[in-house]
PDB file of C-alpha atoms in Angstrom:
ATOM      1  CA  MET A 169     -27.625 -22.057  36.118  1.00 48.00           C
ATOM      2  CA  SER A 170     -30.349 -22.783  38.696  1.00 46.00           C
ATOM      3  CA  THR A 171     -32.861 -25.596  38.277  1.00 45.00           C
ATOM      4  CA  PHE A 172     -35.594 -22.971  38.086  1.00 39.00           C
ATOM      5  CA  THR A 173     -33.809 -21.206  35.215  1.00 41.00           C
ATOM      6  CA  LYS A 174     -33.159 -24.462  33.367  1.00 43.00           C
ATOM      7  CA  ARG A 175     -36.825 -25.423  33.504  1.00 44.00           C
ATOM      8  CA  ILE A 176     -38.518 -22.056  33.091  1.00 40.00           C
ATOM      9  CA  LEU A 177     -36.243 -20.389  30.517  1.00 38.00           C
ATOM     10  CA  PRO A 178     -37.074 -22.720  27.587  1.00 43.00           C
ATOM     11  CA  LEU A 179     -40.761 -22.363  28.383  1.00 41.00           C
ATOM     12  CA  ALA A 180     -40.516 -18.576  28.620  1.00 41.00           C
ATOM     13  CA  LEU A 181     -38.667 -18.446  25.299  1.00 38.00           C
ATOM     14  CA  GLY A 182     -41.379 -20.597  23.728  1.00 40.00           C
ATOM     15  CA  VAL A 183     -44.115 -18.301  25.049  1.00 37.00           C
ATOM     16  CA  ALA A 184     -42.176 -15.218  23.936  1.00 39.00           C
ATOM     17  CA  LEU A 185     -41.669 -16.765  20.508  1.00 34.00           C
ATOM     18  CA  VAL A 186     -45.379 -17.399  20.040  1.00 34.00           C
ATOM     19  CA  GLY A 187     -46.211 -13.911  21.317  1.00 40.00           C
ATOM     20  CA  GLY A 188     -43.663 -12.445  18.905  1.00 38.00           C
ATOM     21  CA  LEU A 189     -45.034 -14.466  16.021  1.00 32.00           C
ATOM     22  CA  ILE A 190     -48.553 -13.301  16.742  1.00 33.00           C
ATOM     23  CA  ALA A 191     -47.542  -9.653  17.178  1.00 36.00           C
ATOM     24  CA  GLY A 192     -45.038  -9.676  14.309  1.00 37.00           C
ATOM     25  CA  VAL A 193     -47.239 -11.199  11.664  1.00 33.00           C
ATOM     26  CA  ALA A 194     -50.514  -9.490  12.530  1.00 37.00           C
ATOM     27  CA  GLY A 195     -51.616  -7.598   9.457  1.00 37.00           C
ATOM     28  CA  THR A 196     -48.719  -8.953   7.393  1.00 34.00           C
ATOM     29  CA  SER A 197     -49.166 -11.432   4.609  1.00 37.00           C
ATOM     30  CA  PHE A 198     -46.516 -13.897   3.590  1.00 32.00           C
ATOM     31  CA  ALA A 199     -46.284 -15.997   0.499  1.00 38.00           C
ATOM     32  CA  GLN A 200     -45.804 -19.706   1.024  1.00 39.00           C
ATOM     33  CA  GLY A 201     -42.165 -20.369   1.900  1.00 39.00           C
ATOM     34  CA  ASP A 202     -41.486 -16.798   3.113  1.00 36.00           C
ATOM     35  CA  SER A 203     -39.884 -16.522   6.518  1.00 35.00           C
ATOM     36  CA  THR A 204     -38.926 -13.827   8.947  1.00 33.00           C
ATOM     37  CA  ALA A 205     -36.020 -13.858  11.380  1.00 35.00           C
ATOM     38  CA  LEU A 206     -36.741 -13.494  15.069  1.00 31.00           C
ATOM     39  CA  SER A 207     -34.171 -13.303  17.812  1.00 33.00           C
ATOM     40  CA  ALA A 208     -34.178 -13.842  21.546  1.00 35.00           C
ATOM     41  CA  SER A 209     -31.323 -13.185  23.914  1.00 34.00           C
ATOM     42  CA  HIS A 210     -30.257 -14.776  27.164  1.00 35.00           C
ATOM     43  CA  SER A 211     -26.991 -14.247  29.016  1.00 37.00           C
ATOM     44  CA  GLU A 212     -25.346 -12.338  26.157  1.00 35.00           C
ATOM     45  CA  SER A 213     -26.088 -15.040  23.573  1.00 36.00           C
ATOM     46  CA  VAL A 214     -28.492 -14.628  20.677  1.00 36.00           C
ATOM     47  CA  ALA A 215     -30.492 -17.353  18.995  1.00 41.00           C
ATOM     48  CA  ASP A 216     -31.766 -16.642  15.500  1.00 37.00           C
ATOM     49  CA  LEU A 217     -35.022 -18.413  14.842  1.00 41.00           C
ATOM     50  CA  THR A 218     -36.839 -18.700  11.548  1.00 40.00           C
ATOM     51  CA  ALA A 219     -40.608 -18.292  11.739  1.00 42.00           C
ATOM     52  CA  ASP A 220     -41.625 -21.188   9.572  1.00 50.00           C
ATOM     53  CA  ALA A 221     -43.935 -24.115  10.139  1.00 60.00           C
ATOM     54  CA  GLU A 222     -41.323 -25.995  12.184  1.00 64.00           C
ATOM     55  CA  THR A 223     -40.808 -23.047  14.526  1.00 52.00           C
ATOM     56  CA  ASP A 224     -44.556 -22.650  14.924  1.00 55.00           C
ATOM     57  CA  ARG A 225     -44.827 -26.333  15.806  1.00 64.00           C
ATOM     58  CA  ILE A 226     -42.044 -26.091  18.401  1.00 63.00           C
ATOM     59  CA  ALA A 227     -43.605 -22.998  19.944  1.00 51.00           C
ATOM     60  CA  ALA A 228     -47.020 -24.653  20.101  1.00 58.00           C
ATOM     61  CA  GLU A 229     -45.439 -27.635  21.868  1.00 66.00           C
ATOM     62  CA  ALA A 230     -43.777 -25.285  24.368  1.00 55.00           C
ATOM     63  CA  LEU A 231     -47.128 -23.668  25.117  1.00 52.00           C
ATOM     64  CA  ALA A 232     -48.800 -27.048  25.474  1.00 62.00           C
ATOM     65  CA  ALA A 233     -46.071 -28.095  27.888  1.00 66.00           C
ATOM     66  CA  ALA A 234     -46.856 -25.041  30.005  1.00 60.00           C
ATOM     67  CA  LYS A 235     -50.228 -26.510  30.953  1.00 70.00           C
ATOM     68  CA  PRO A 236     -49.710 -28.626  34.064  1.00 76.00           C
ATOM     69  CA  VAL A 237     -50.848 -32.217  33.820  1.00 80.00           C
ATOM     70  CA  PRO A 238     -53.523 -32.762  36.459  1.00 88.00           C
ATOM     71  CA  CYS A 239     -52.667 -35.371  39.059  1.00 90.00           C
ATOM     72  CA  PRO A 240     -54.937 -38.190  40.154  1.00 92.00           C
ATOM     73  CA  ALA A 241     -57.295 -37.097  42.931  1.00 93.00           C
ATOM     74  CA  ARG A 242     -56.027 -37.094  46.511  1.00 95.00           C
ATOM     75  CA  THR A 243     -52.421 -38.011  45.733  1.00 97.00           C
ATOM     76  CA  THR A 244     -49.461 -36.580  47.643  1.00 97.00           C
ATOM     77  CA  ALA A 245     -47.047 -34.109  46.063  1.00 96.00           C
ATOM     78  CA  LYS A 246     -44.427 -36.873  45.692  1.00 97.00           C
ATOM     79  CA  MET A 247     -46.921 -39.206  44.015  1.00 98.00           C
ATOM     80  CA  CYS A 248     -48.047 -36.375  41.731  1.00 96.00           C
ATOM     81  CA  THR A 249     -44.443 -35.682  40.699  1.00 96.00           C
ATOM     82  CA  LEU A 250     -43.871 -39.366  39.978  1.00 97.00           C
ATOM     83  CA  TYR A 251     -47.176 -39.641  38.086  1.00 97.00           C
ATOM     84  CA  ARG A 252     -46.290 -36.727  35.794  1.00 94.00           C
ATOM     85  CA  ALA A 253     -42.807 -38.099  35.082  1.00 95.00           C
ATOM     86  CA  ALA A 254     -44.120 -41.626  34.487  1.00 96.00           C
ATOM     87  CA  LEU A 255     -46.832 -40.302  32.176  1.00 94.00           C
ATOM     88  CA  THR A 256     -44.268 -38.384  30.129  1.00 93.00           C
ATOM     89  CA  ALA A 257     -41.847 -41.329  29.966  1.00 94.00           C
ATOM     90  CA  SER A 258     -44.516 -43.912  29.172  1.00 94.00           C
ATOM     91  CA  THR A 259     -46.104 -41.754  26.482  1.00 92.00           C
ATOM     92  CA  ALA A 260     -42.729 -41.115  24.824  1.00 93.00           C
ATOM     93  CA  GLY A 261     -41.733 -44.775  25.142  1.00 94.00           C
ATOM     94  CA  LYS A 262     -45.150 -45.989  23.963  1.00 95.00           C
ATOM     95  CA  TYR A 263     -45.797 -48.087  27.077  1.00 94.00           C
ATOM     96  CA  LYS A 264     -48.534 -45.980  28.649  1.00 95.00           C
ATOM     97  CA  TRP A 265     -51.045 -47.733  30.871  1.00 97.00           C
ATOM     98  CA  ASP A 266     -54.704 -48.228  29.907  1.00 96.00           C
ATOM     99  CA  SER A 267     -56.195 -46.944  33.171  1.00 97.00           C
ATOM    100  CA  ILE A 268     -55.049 -45.823  36.596  1.00 96.00           C
ATOM    101  CA  GLY A 269     -56.313 -46.022  40.158  1.00 96.00           C
ATOM    102  CA  CYS A 270     -54.688 -44.208  43.067  1.00 97.00           C
ATOM    103  CA  TYR A 271     -56.577 -43.113  46.170  1.00 96.00           C
ATOM    104  CA  ARG A 272     -58.841 -45.749  47.719  1.00 95.00           C
ATOM    105  CA  GLN A 273     -59.529 -47.366  51.069  1.00 96.00           C
ATOM    106  CA  ASP A 274     -57.270 -50.310  51.860  1.00 95.00           C
ATOM    107  CA  ARG A 275     -55.897 -52.170  54.883  1.00 95.00           C
ATOM    108  CA  LEU A 276     -52.377 -50.942  53.999  1.00 96.00           C
ATOM    109  CA  PRO A 277     -51.608 -47.192  54.215  1.00 97.00           C
ATOM    110  CA  TYR A 278     -50.297 -46.529  50.692  1.00 98.00           C
ATOM    111  CA  HIS A 279     -53.521 -45.954  48.704  1.00 98.00           C
ATOM    112  CA  PRO A 280     -55.503 -44.293  51.555  1.00 98.00           C
ATOM    113  CA  GLU A 281     -52.640 -41.837  52.122  1.00 98.00           C
ATOM    114  CA  GLY A 282     -52.467 -40.982  48.395  1.00 97.00           C
ATOM    115  CA  ARG A 283     -48.957 -42.426  48.097  1.00 98.00           C
ATOM    116  CA  ALA A 284     -49.715 -45.258  45.659  1.00 98.00           C
ATOM    117  CA  CYS A 285     -51.121 -45.736  42.175  1.00 98.00           C
ATOM    118  CA  ASP A 286     -52.026 -48.844  40.190  1.00 98.00           C
ATOM    119  CA  LEU A 287     -51.128 -48.568  36.503  1.00 98.00           C
ATOM    120  CA  VAL A 288     -53.418 -51.002  34.700  1.00 98.00           C
ATOM    121  CA  TYR A 289     -52.203 -52.764  31.562  1.00 98.00           C
ATOM    122  CA  GLY A 290     -55.212 -54.265  29.845  1.00 97.00           C
ATOM    123  CA  THR A 291     -58.230 -55.010  32.037  1.00 96.00           C
ATOM    124  CA  ILE A 292     -58.411 -55.534  35.802  1.00 96.00           C
ATOM    125  CA  GLY A 293     -58.949 -59.220  36.462  1.00 96.00           C
ATOM    126  CA  ARG A 294     -57.237 -60.355  33.261  1.00 96.00           C
ATOM    127  CA  ARG A 295     -53.580 -61.296  33.201  1.00 96.00           C
ATOM    128  CA  ALA A 296     -51.542 -58.838  31.089  1.00 97.00           C
ATOM    129  CA  ALA A 297     -50.345 -60.527  27.891  1.00 97.00           C
ATOM    130  CA  GLY A 298     -48.749 -59.522  24.596  1.00 98.00           C
ATOM    131  CA  ASP A 299     -48.244 -55.763  24.313  1.00 97.00           C
ATOM    132  CA  ASN A 300     -49.823 -55.194  27.739  1.00 97.00           C
ATOM    133  CA  LEU A 301     -47.258 -57.513  29.318  1.00 98.00           C
ATOM    134  CA  SER A 302     -44.289 -55.914  27.552  1.00 98.00           C
ATOM    135  CA  ASP A 303     -45.613 -52.387  28.231  1.00 98.00           C
ATOM    136  CA  GLY A 304     -46.137 -53.120  31.931  1.00 98.00           C
ATOM    137  CA  THR A 305     -42.654 -54.596  32.155  1.00 98.00           C
ATOM    138  CA  ALA A 306     -41.188 -51.504  30.446  1.00 97.00           C
ATOM    139  CA  MET A 307     -43.004 -49.273  32.961  1.00 98.00           C
ATOM    140  CA  LYS A 308     -41.761 -51.383  35.887  1.00 98.00           C
ATOM    141  CA  ASN A 309     -38.203 -51.154  34.527  1.00 97.00           C
ATOM    142  CA  TRP A 310     -38.467 -47.352  34.219  1.00 97.00           C
ATOM    143  CA  LEU A 311     -39.780 -47.083  37.788  1.00 98.00           C
ATOM    144  CA  VAL A 312     -36.995 -49.300  39.180  1.00 98.00           C
ATOM    145  CA  LYS A 313     -34.379 -47.303  37.271  1.00 97.00           C
ATOM    146  CA  ASN A 314     -35.764 -44.027  38.676  1.00 97.00           C
ATOM    147  CA  HIS A 315     -36.611 -45.182  42.219  1.00 98.00           C
ATOM    148  CA  THR A 316     -34.153 -42.793  43.904  1.00 97.00           C
ATOM    149  CA  LYS A 317     -35.078 -39.725  41.867  1.00 97.00           C
ATOM    150  CA  TYR A 318     -38.813 -40.086  42.570  1.00 97.00           C
ATOM    151  CA  LYS A 319     -38.523 -41.417  46.148  1.00 98.00           C
ATOM    152  CA  ILE A 320     -40.240 -44.716  45.386  1.00 98.00           C
ATOM    153  CA  ASP A 321     -40.966 -46.958  48.375  1.00 98.00           C
ATOM    154  CA  HIS A 322     -41.805 -50.089  46.381  1.00 98.00           C
ATOM    155  CA  ILE A 323     -43.100 -51.433  43.060  1.00 99.00           C
ATOM    156  CA  ILE A 324     -45.060 -54.655  42.518  1.00 98.00           C
ATOM    157  CA  TRP A 325     -45.514 -56.337  39.119  1.00 98.00           C
ATOM    158  CA  ARG A 326     -46.402 -59.952  38.314  1.00 96.00           C
ATOM    159  CA  GLY A 327     -46.014 -61.276  41.851  1.00 96.00           C
ATOM    160  CA  VAL A 328     -42.607 -59.650  42.396  1.00 96.00           C
ATOM    161  CA  ILE A 329     -41.843 -56.775  44.799  1.00 97.00           C
ATOM    162  CA  TYR A 330     -39.052 -54.338  43.942  1.00 98.00           C
ATOM    163  CA  SER A 331     -37.856 -52.379  46.978  1.00 97.00           C
ATOM    164  CA  PRO A 332     -34.772 -51.517  49.021  1.00 93.00           C
ATOM    165  CA  ASN A 333     -35.341 -54.784  50.932  1.00 88.00           C
ATOM    166  CA  GLY A 334     -34.365 -56.712  47.799  1.00 85.00           C
ATOM    167  CA  ASN A 335     -31.836 -54.152  46.572  1.00 90.00           C
ATOM    168  CA  TRP A 336     -34.368 -53.280  43.827  1.00 95.00           C
ATOM    169  CA  LYS A 337     -33.733 -56.653  42.135  1.00 94.00           C
ATOM    170  CA  GLY A 338     -37.136 -58.087  43.044  1.00 95.00           C
ATOM    171  CA  HIS A 339     -38.320 -60.762  45.440  1.00 94.00           C
ATOM    172  CA  PRO A 340     -41.527 -62.846  45.426  1.00 93.00           C
ATOM    173  CA  GLN A 341     -44.681 -61.225  46.747  1.00 94.00           C
ATOM    174  CA  PRO A 342     -45.804 -63.280  49.787  1.00 92.00           C
ATOM    175  CA  ASN A 343     -48.805 -65.595  49.411  1.00 90.00           C
ATOM    176  CA  CYS A 344     -48.985 -65.152  45.663  1.00 89.00           C
ATOM    177  CA  ASN A 345     -49.954 -67.675  43.087  1.00 76.00           C
ATOM    178  CA  SER A 346     -50.899 -67.192  39.484  1.00 65.00           C
ATOM    179  CA  GLY A 347     -54.621 -67.558  40.283  1.00 79.00           C
ATOM    180  CA  LYS A 348     -54.718 -64.269  42.224  1.00 93.00           C
ATOM    181  CA  ILE A 349     -54.463 -62.026  39.170  1.00 95.00           C
ATOM    182  CA  THR A 350     -55.244 -58.611  40.681  1.00 96.00           C
ATOM    183  CA  GLU A 351     -54.031 -59.254  44.234  1.00 95.00           C
ATOM    184  CA  CYS A 352     -50.695 -60.476  42.891  1.00 96.00           C
ATOM    185  CA  HIS A 353     -50.401 -57.655  40.341  1.00 97.00           C
ATOM    186  CA  TYR A 354     -50.554 -59.652  37.107  1.00 96.00           C
ATOM    187  CA  ASP A 355     -52.841 -57.002  35.561  1.00 98.00           C
ATOM    188  CA  HIS A 356     -51.313 -53.796  36.923  1.00 98.00           C
ATOM    189  CA  VAL A 357     -48.085 -52.213  38.129  1.00 98.00           C
ATOM    190  CA  HIS A 358     -48.424 -50.986  41.721  1.00 98.00           C
ATOM    191  CA  VAL A 359     -46.079 -48.160  42.714  1.00 99.00           C
ATOM    192  CA  ALA A 360     -45.846 -46.330  46.044  1.00 98.00           C
ATOM    193  CA  VAL A 361     -43.709 -43.412  47.195  1.00 98.00           C
ATOM    194  CA  VAL A 362     -42.279 -42.747  50.652  1.00 98.00           C
ATOM    195  CA  ARG A 363     -44.027 -40.410  53.123  1.00 96.00           C
TER     196      ARG A 363
END
């Protein structure tokens, strides 16, 4: 099965399910607990679905998933893909960042080219601590684990750079000391993708 089919088919079935529910129940009243059987076919297989509250919830989630998540302004397609995946993973894992900054002028090319984002845990200028520290570390770990899939160039968190140069194990960020909170990434995870 093609990647397109794997991604689009579940969404199409969800949309068809909602459309069928709307068309099928219009003008029909059901008592609480009543259900109706719906079916959808794909490749000679049939799935029987019961139109109850759970099915409605699943269909609503499928429709919600159909709306593309907007990407941060002026980011590249690769950065946008990574952003969407990181947002999904961090939301599911409950380690989502508090704010984000991507495109900006800088002496290095990553932010000006739209290839980098800073995922802020807590407040810029304040060292991440407690849940912010553990959440930022969880995000960094997810990014390192998925560096190949999302074409990540490098990640910086808490004065440590993770990149191919260090075999993704991390090496100290040059000229960093604990007093340089933002510059040394103690308040945010910096991630950049390749060109």
